[in-house]
Coordinates of C-alpha atoms and ligand atoms in Angstrom, one line a residue:
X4 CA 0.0 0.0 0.0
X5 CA 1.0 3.5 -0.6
X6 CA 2.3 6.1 2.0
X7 CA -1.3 7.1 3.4
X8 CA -2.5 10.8 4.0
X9 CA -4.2 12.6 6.1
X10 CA -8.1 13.6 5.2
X11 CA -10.2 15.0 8.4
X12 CA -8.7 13.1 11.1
X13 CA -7.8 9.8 9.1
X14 CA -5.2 8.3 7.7
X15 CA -6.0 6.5 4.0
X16 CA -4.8 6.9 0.3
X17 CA -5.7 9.6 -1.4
X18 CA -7.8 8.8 -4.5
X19 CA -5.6 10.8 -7.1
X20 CA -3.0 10.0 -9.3
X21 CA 0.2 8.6 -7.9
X22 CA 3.1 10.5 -6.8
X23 CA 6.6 9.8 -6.2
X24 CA 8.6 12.0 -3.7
X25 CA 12.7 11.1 -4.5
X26 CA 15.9 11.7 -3.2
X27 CA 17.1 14.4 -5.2
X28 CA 21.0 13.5 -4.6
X29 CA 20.2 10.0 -6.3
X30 CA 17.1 10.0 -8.0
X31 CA 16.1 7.1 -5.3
X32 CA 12.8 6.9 -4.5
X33 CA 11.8 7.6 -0.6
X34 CA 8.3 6.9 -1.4
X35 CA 5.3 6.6 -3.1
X36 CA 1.3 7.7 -2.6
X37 CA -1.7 8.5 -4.0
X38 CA -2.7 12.1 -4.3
X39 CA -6.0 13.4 -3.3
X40 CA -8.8 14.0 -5.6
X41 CA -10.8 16.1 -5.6
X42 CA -13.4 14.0 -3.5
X43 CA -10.7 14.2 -1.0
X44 CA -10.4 17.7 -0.7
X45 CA -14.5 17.8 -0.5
X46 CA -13.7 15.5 2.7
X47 CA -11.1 17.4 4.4
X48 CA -12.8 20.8 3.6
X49 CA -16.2 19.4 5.2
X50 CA -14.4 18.3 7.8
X51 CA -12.5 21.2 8.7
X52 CA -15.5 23.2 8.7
X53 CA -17.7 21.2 11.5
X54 CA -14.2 21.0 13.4
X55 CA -13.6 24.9 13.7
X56 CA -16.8 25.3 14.4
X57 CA -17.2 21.8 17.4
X58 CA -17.5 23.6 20.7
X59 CA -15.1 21.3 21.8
X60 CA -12.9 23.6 19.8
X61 CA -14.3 26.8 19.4
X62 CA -15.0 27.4 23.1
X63 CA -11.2 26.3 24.2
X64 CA -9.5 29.4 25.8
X65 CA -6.8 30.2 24.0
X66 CA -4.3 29.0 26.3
X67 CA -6.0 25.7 25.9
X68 CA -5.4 25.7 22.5
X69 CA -1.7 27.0 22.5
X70 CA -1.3 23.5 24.7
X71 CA -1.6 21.9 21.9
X72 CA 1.3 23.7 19.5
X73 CA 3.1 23.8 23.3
X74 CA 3.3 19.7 22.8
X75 CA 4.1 20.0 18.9
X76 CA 7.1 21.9 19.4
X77 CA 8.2 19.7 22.2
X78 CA 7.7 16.5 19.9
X79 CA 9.3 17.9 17.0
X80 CA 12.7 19.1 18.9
X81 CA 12.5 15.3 20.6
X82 CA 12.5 14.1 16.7
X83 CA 14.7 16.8 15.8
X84 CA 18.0 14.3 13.9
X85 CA 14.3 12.1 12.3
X86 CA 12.6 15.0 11.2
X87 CA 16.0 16.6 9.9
X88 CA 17.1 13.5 7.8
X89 CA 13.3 13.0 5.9
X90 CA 13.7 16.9 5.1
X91 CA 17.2 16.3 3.5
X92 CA 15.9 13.1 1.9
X93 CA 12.5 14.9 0.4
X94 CA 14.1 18.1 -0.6
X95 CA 18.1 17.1 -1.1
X96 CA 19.3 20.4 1.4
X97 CA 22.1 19.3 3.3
X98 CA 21.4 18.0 7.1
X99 CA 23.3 21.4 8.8
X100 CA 20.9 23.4 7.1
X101 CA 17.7 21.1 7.6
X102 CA 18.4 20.8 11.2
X103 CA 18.3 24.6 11.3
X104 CA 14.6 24.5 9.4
X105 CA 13.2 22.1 11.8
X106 CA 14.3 23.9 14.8
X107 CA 12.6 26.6 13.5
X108 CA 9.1 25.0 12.9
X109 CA 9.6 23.9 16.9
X110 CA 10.4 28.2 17.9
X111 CA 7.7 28.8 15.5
X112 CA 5.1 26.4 17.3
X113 CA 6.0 27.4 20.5
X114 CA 6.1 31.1 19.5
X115 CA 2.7 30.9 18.3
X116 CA 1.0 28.7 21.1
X117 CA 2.9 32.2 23.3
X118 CA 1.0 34.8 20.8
X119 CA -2.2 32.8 21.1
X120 CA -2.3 33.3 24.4
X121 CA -0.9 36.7 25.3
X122 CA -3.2 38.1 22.6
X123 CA -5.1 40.9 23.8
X124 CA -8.8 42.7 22.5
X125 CA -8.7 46.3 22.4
X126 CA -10.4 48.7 25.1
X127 CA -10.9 51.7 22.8
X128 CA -11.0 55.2 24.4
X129 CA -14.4 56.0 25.1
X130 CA -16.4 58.3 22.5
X131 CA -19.7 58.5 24.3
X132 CA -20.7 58.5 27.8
X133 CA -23.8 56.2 26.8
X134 CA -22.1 52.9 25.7
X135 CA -18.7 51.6 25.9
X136 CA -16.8 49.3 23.4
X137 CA -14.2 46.6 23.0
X138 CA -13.1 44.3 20.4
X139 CA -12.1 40.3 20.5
X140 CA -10.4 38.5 17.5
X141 CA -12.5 35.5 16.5
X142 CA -11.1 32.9 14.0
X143 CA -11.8 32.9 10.2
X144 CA -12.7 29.2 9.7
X145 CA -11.4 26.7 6.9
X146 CA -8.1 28.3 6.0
X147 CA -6.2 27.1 2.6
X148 CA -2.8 26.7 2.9
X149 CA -0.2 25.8 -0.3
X150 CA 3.5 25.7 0.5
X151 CA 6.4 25.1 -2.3
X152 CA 8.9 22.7 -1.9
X153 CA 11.9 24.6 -0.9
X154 CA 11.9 24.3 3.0
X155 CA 8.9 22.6 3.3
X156 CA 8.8 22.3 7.7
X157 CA 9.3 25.4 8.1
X158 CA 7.1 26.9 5.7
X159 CA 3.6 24.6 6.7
X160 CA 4.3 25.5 10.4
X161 CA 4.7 29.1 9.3
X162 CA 1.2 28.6 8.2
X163 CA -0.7 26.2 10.2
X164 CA 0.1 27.0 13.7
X165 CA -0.9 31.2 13.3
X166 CA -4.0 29.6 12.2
X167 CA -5.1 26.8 14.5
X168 CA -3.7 29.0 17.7
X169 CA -6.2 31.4 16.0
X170 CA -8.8 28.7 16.3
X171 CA -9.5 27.5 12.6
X172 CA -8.8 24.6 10.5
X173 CA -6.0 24.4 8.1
X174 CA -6.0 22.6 4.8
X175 CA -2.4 22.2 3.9
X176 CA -1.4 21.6 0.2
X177 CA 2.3 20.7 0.3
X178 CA 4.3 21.1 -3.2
X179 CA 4.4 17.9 -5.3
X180 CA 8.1 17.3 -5.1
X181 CA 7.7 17.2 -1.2
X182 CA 5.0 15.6 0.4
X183 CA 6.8 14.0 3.3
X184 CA 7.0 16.7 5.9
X185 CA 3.9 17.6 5.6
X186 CA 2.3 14.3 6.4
X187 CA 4.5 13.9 9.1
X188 CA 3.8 17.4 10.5
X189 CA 0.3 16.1 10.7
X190 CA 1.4 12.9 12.3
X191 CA 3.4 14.9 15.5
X192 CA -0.3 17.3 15.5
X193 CA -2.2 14.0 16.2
X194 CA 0.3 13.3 18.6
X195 CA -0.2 16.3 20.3
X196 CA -3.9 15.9 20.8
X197 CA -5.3 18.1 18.1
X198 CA -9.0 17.1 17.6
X199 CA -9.8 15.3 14.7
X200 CA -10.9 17.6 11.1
X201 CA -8.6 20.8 12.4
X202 CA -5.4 19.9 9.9
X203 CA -5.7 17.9 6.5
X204 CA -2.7 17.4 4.4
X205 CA -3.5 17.0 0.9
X206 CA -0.5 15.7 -1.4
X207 CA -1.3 16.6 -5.0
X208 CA -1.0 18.9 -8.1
X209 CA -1.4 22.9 -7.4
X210 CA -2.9 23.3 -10.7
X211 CA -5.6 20.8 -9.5
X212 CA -6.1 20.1 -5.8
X213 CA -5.0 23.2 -5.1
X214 CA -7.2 25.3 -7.3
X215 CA -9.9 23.1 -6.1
X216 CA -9.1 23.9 -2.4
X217 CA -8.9 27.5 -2.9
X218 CA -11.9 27.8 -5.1
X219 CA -14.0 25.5 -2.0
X220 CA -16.9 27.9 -1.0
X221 CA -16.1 27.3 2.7
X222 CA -12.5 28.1 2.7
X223 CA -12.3 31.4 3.8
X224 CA -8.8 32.7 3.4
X225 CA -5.6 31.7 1.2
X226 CA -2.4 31.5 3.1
X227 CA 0.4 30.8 0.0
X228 CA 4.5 30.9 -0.1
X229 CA 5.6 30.1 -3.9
X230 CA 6.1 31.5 -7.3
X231 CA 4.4 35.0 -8.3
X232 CA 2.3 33.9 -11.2
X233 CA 0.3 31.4 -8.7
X234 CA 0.3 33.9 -6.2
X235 CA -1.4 36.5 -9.0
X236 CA -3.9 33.6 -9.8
X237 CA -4.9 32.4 -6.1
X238 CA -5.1 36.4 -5.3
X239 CA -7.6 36.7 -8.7
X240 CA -9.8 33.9 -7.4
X241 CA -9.6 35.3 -3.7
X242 CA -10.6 38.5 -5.3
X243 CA -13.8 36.5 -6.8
X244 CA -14.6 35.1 -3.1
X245 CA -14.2 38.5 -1.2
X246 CA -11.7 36.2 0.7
X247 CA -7.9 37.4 2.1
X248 CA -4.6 36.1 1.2
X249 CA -1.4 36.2 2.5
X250 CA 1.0 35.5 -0.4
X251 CA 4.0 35.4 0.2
X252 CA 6.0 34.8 -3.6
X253 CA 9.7 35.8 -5.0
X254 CA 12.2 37.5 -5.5
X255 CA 15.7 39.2 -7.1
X256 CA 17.0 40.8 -3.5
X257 CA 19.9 43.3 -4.3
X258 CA 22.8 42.7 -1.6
X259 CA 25.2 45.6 -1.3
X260 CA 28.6 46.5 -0.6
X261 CA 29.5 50.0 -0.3
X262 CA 32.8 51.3 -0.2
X263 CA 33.3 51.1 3.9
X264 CA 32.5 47.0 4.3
X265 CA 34.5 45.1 6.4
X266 CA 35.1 43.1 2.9
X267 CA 36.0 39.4 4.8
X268 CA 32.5 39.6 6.2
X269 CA 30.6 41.1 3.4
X270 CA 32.0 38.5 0.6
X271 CA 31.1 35.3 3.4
X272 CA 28.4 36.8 3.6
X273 CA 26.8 37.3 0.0
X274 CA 28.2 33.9 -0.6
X275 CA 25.6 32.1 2.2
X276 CA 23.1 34.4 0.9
X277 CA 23.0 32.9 -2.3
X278 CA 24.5 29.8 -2.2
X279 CA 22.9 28.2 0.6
X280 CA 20.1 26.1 -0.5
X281 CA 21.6 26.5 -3.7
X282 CA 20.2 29.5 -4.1
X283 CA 16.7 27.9 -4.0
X284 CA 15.0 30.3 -1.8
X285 CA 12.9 33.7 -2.2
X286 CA 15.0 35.7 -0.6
X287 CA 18.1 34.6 -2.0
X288 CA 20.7 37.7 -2.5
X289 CA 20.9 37.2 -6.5
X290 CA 21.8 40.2 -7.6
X291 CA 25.3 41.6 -6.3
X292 CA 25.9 45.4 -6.3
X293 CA 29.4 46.6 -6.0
X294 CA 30.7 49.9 -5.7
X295 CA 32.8 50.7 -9.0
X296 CA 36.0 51.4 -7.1
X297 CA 36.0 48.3 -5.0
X298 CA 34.6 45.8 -7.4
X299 CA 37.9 44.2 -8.4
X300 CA 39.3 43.6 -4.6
X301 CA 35.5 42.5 -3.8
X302 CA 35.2 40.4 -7.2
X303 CA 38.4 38.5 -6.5
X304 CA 38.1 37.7 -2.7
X305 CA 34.1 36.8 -3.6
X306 CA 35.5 34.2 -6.1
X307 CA 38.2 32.6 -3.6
X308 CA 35.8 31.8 -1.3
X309 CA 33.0 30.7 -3.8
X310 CA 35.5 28.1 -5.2
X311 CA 36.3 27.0 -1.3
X312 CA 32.6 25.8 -1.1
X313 CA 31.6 22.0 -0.9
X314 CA 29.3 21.1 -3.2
X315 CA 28.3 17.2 -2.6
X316 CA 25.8 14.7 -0.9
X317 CA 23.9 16.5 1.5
X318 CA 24.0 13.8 4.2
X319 CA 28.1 14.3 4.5
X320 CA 29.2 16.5 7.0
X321 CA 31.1 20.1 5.9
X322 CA 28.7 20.0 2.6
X323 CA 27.8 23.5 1.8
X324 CA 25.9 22.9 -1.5
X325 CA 23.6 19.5 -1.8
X326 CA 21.7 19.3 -5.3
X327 CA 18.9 21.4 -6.6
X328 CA 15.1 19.7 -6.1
X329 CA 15.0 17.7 -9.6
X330 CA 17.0 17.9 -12.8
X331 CA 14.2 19.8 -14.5
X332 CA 14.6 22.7 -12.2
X333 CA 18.1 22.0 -13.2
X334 CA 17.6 22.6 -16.5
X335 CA 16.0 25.4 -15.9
X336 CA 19.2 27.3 -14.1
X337 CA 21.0 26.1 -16.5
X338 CA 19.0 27.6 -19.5
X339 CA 19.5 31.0 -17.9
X340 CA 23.2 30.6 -17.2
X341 CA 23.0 29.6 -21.4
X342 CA 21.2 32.8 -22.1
X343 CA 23.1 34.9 -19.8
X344 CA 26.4 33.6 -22.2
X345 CA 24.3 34.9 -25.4
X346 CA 23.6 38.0 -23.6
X347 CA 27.4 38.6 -23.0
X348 CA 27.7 38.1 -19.6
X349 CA 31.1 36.4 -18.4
X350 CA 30.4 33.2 -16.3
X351 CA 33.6 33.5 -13.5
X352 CA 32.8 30.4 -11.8
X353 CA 30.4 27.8 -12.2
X354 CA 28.0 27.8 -15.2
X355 CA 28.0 24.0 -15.1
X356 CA 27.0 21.1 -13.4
X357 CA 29.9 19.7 -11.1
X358 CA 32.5 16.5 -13.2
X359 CA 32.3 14.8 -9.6
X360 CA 31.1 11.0 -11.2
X361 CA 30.2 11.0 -7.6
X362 CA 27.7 13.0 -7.8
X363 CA 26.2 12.2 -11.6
X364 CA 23.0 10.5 -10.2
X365 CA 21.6 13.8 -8.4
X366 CA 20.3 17.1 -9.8
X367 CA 23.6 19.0 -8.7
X368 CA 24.7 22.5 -10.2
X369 CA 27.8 24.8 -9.5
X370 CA 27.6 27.6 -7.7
X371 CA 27.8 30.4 -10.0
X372 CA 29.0 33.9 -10.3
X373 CA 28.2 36.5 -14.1
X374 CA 29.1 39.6 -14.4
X375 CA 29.0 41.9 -17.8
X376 CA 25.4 41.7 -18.4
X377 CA 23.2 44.7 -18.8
X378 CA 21.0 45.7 -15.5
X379 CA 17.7 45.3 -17.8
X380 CA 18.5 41.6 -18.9
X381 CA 16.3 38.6 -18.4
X382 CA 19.0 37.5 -16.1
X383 CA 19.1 40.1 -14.0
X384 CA 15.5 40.4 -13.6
X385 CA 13.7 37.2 -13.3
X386 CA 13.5 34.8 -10.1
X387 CA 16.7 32.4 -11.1
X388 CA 16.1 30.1 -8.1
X389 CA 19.4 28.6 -8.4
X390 CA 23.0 29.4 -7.5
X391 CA 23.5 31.7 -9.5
X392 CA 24.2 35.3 -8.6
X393 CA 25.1 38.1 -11.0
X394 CA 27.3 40.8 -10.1
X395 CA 26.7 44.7 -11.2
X396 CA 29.0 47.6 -10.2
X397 CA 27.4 50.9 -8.9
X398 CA 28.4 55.0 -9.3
X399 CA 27.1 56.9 -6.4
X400 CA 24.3 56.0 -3.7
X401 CA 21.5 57.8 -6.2
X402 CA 22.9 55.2 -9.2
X403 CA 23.1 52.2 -6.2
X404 CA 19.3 53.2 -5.7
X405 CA 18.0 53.5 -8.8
X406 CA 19.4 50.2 -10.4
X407 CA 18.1 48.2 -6.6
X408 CA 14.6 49.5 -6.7
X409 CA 14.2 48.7 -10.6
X410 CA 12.8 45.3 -10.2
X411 CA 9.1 44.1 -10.1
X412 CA 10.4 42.3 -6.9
X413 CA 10.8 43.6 -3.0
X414 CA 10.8 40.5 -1.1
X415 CA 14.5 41.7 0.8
X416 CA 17.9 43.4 0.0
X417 CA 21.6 43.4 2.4
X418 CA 23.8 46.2 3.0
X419 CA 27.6 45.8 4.1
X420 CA 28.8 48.6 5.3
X421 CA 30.6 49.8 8.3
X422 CA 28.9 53.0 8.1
X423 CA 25.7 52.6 10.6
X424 CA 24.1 56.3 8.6
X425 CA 24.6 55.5 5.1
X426 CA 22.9 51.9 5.9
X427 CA 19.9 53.4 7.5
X428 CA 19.7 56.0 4.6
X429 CA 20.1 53.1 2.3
X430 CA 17.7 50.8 4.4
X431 CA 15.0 53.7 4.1
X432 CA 15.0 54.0 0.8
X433 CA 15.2 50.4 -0.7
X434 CA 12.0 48.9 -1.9
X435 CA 11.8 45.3 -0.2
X436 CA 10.6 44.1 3.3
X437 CA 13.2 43.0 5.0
X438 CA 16.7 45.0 4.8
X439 CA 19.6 43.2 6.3
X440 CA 22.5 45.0 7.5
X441 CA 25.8 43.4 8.0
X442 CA 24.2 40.2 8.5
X443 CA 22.0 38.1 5.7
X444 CA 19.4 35.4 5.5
X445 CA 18.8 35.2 9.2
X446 CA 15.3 35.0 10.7
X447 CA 13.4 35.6 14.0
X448 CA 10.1 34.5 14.2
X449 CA 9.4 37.3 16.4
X450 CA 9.6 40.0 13.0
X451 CA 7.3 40.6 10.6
X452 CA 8.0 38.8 6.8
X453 CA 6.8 39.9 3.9
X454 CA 7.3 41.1 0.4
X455 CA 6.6 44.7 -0.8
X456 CA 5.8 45.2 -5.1
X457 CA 5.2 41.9 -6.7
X458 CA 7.0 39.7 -3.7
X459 CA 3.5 39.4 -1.8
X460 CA 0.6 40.7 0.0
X461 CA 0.3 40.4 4.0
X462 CA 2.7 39.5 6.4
X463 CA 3.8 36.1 8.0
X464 CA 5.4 35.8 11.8
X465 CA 5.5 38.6 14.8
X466 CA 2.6 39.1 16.8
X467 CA 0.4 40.2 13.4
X468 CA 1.3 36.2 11.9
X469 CA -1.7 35.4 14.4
X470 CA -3.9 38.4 13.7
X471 CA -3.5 37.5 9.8
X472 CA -5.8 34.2 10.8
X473 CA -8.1 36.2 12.5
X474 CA -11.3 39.1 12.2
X475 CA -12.0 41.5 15.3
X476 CA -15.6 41.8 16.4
X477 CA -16.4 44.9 18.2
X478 CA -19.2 45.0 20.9
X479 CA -21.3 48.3 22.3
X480 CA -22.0 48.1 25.4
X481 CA -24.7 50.3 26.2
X482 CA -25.0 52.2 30.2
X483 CA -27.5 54.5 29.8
X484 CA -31.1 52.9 31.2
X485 CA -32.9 55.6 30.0
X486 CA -34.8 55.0 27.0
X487 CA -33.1 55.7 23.7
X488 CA -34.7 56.6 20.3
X489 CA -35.9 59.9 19.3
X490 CA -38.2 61.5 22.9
X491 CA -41.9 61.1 22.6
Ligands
ADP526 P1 7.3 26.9 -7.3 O1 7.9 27.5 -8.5 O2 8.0 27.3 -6.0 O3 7.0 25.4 -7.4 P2 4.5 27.4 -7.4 O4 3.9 28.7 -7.2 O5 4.4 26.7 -8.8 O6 6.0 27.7 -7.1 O7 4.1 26.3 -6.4 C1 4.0 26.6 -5.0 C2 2.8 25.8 -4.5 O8 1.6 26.2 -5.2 C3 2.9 24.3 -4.7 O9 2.3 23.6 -3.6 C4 2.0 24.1 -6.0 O10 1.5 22.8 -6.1 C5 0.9 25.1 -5.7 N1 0.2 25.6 -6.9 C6 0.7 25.7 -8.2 N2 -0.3 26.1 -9.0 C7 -1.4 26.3 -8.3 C8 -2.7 26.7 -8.6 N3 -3.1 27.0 -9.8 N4 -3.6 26.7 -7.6 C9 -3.3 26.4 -6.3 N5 -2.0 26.0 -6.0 C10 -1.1 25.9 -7.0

């Protein structure tokens, strides 16, 4: 029998088409299910309605329900080298880096069970000496929520524990390539003691399931992390349904060195930025702006370290670099590295998959450095995904600006600088939503994420990640006990 999955509280195969989640460092197979149909996702969305709504759920105080995520996070940091491994084997990132991800979705859990329960109403200043008012955040209901393959833990428990601590149900479509997590994820809720119907996990094709799922008349708000064409289509239907989204989609983040970095640190630094993960992430620092006076010293230090970095299986310790998802996504970095050639770009380092015979069997690819190509080339503009980074020099702070902010994108940019003014006045004026300064690719769960432009609507994590699952109510209290209505 297949790998089950999880529809309202049960576990049984899905009634789809088959799916096979492999290993992308050897093509091996980890496993293979069913997909829901869309019978399925009638199930867990019928479910997940009469769940949110049980009173066995609704009327939990929220600190009864935080209990719950309390126990998740607990399980998951018990299972943390488990958990870890099936990420590497269902995504191909290398185990330092997975470890890291799961971690997260414990601090996440536990972060959220906290918010849940430390959320307070609002007491409004008083307007009238005849009533009084307050407001209470109440759930939404059935929420939708569609998460890509590229950390796949961290990004479902980004998403389903804001909106059970908010007190809904979650129906979570994980990304093709990487149904494992998810299911699990499910697995350590049930654990925990969530009641039955509050989280579905639905394995299968966005294009399908998840159009179906969003399109469900009871789902009542779409929570997605993935490319910006989807996101533009789930925010069109959403738009249809008078429902909300939170989308949170890609990316081309500038990462900047002006002419006061401490160069050692910058160059480490833009490296991990886009090279770890392979550069498969949104916020990856693809596009490198030097200053023009310092781009040689930066250029050449940049390349000694890129060529120091460990590209290989990403269950071997000191691995930097484990393969991309598949070889199609392959393909498709490796198309744009092809075009940037015909473009006139210079590829310094990479540009090809690695001549390891080791490593022949998995979807591996260089890390990757261009430079030459015109500001306004495909290159430069679209969401590569991969390790590559192109490299672009810079005039003055006005030029620096100008050629940052002129992408469709805002998703995040990095400064180096040792100059604590210029990086505020740079900070201020670049167009993304999360600046780092001296410092790249680091998270707290305790800030605010999200896009500005075409990287997304809404934001995920901080206190509002809760409040993004939720509507306020306002009450009016009336205190006057003389009649009201117009005197007779
Ligand atoms: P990526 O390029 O990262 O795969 P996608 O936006 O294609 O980005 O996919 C992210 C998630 O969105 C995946 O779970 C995918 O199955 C889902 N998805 C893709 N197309 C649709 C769609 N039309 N409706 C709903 N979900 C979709």
């Amino acid at each position: 029998m297949s790998h089950p999955i999880y529809i309202g509280g049960h576990w049984r195969e899905g009634r789809g088409d088959v799916i096979v989640s492999r290993f992308p460092a050897d093509d091996s197979i980890n496993a293979e299910l069913r997909a829901a149909s869309l019978e399925d996702v009638e199930d867990a969305v019928t479910a997940a309605d009469a769940a949110w709504r049980d009173p066995g759920w609704a009327q939990r105080l929220p600190h009864q329900r935080a209990e719950v995520l309390y126990r998740v996070s607990d399980l998951i940091m018990q299972q943390l080298d488990t958990l870890s491994r099936l990420q590497t084997r269902d995504n191909g990132k290398p185990l330092s880096e997975t470890r890291a991800l799961v971690a997260s979705a414990a601090g996440t859990a536990r972060y959220m069970a906290a918010a849940c329960e430390t959320l307070e109403g609002e007491l409004p200043t008083r307007r009238s000496a005849e009533f009084m008012t307050f407001s209470e955040y109440e759930p939404l209901g059935v929420i939708a929520a569609i998460t890509p393959w590229n950390s796949p833990i961290a990004s479902d428990m980004q998403k389903v524990a804001p909106a059970l601590a908010g007190g809904n149900a979650v129906v979570l479509k994980p990304a093709e390539a990487t149904p494992l997590m998810a299911l699990k994820l499910a697995e350590l809720f049930e654990q925990a003691g969530l009641p039955k119907g509050l989280l579905s996990v639905l394995p299968g094709r966005g294009s399908v399931i998840g159009d179906a799922l969003v399109r469900h008349p009871k789902v009542r708000k779409i929570s997605f992390t993935g490319g910006t064409s989807t996101g533009r289509h789930l925010a069109h239907i959403a738009a249809d349904k008078l429902i909300g989204t939170s989308l949170e989609l890609g990316g081309k983040s500038p990462t900047i060195v002006c002419k006061s970095a401490d160069v050692e640190q910058a160059v480490r630094g833009i490296a991990y930025g886009i090279f770890s993960s392979g550069g498969q992430a949104c916020i990856a620092g693809s596009r490198l702006f030097i200053h023009e006076r310092q781009y040689n010293a930066v250029m050449a230090r940049l390349l000694e370290v890129t060529s120091g970095l460990r590209v290989g299986h990403p269950e071997t310790d000191g691995v930097h670099i484990g393969p991309l998802i598949n070889t199609a996504h392959r393909d498709s970095v490796s198309a744009y590295v092809d075009q940037a050639r015909q473009e006139g770009g210079k590829v310094l380092i990479g540009g090809q998959a690695p001549d390891d015979p080791d490593l022949a069997g998995g979807s591996y690819y260089l890390p990757t450095i261009i430079e030459g190509l015109p500001a306004n080339s495909q290159v430069c503009r679209e969401e590569i995904f991969g390790p590559v980074l192109v490299a672009l020099k810079y005039k003055d702070e006005a030029d620096l600006i100008r050629q940052a902010n002129d992408s469709v994108y805002g998703l995040a940019a990095g400064i180096w600088t040792q100059d604590y003014r210029q990086a505020l006045t740079l900070a201020r004026q670049l167009e993304a939503g999360t600046i780092w300064i001296n410092t790249y690719k680091k998270f707290a769960i305790s800030t605010p994420f999200g896009g500005f432009k075409e990287s997304g609507l809404g934001r995920e994590k901080g206190r509002q990640g809760i409040q993004a699952y939720m509507q306020q109510k306002s009450i009016y209290l009336g205190l006057d006990s003389t009649p009201m209505g117009w005197s007779q």
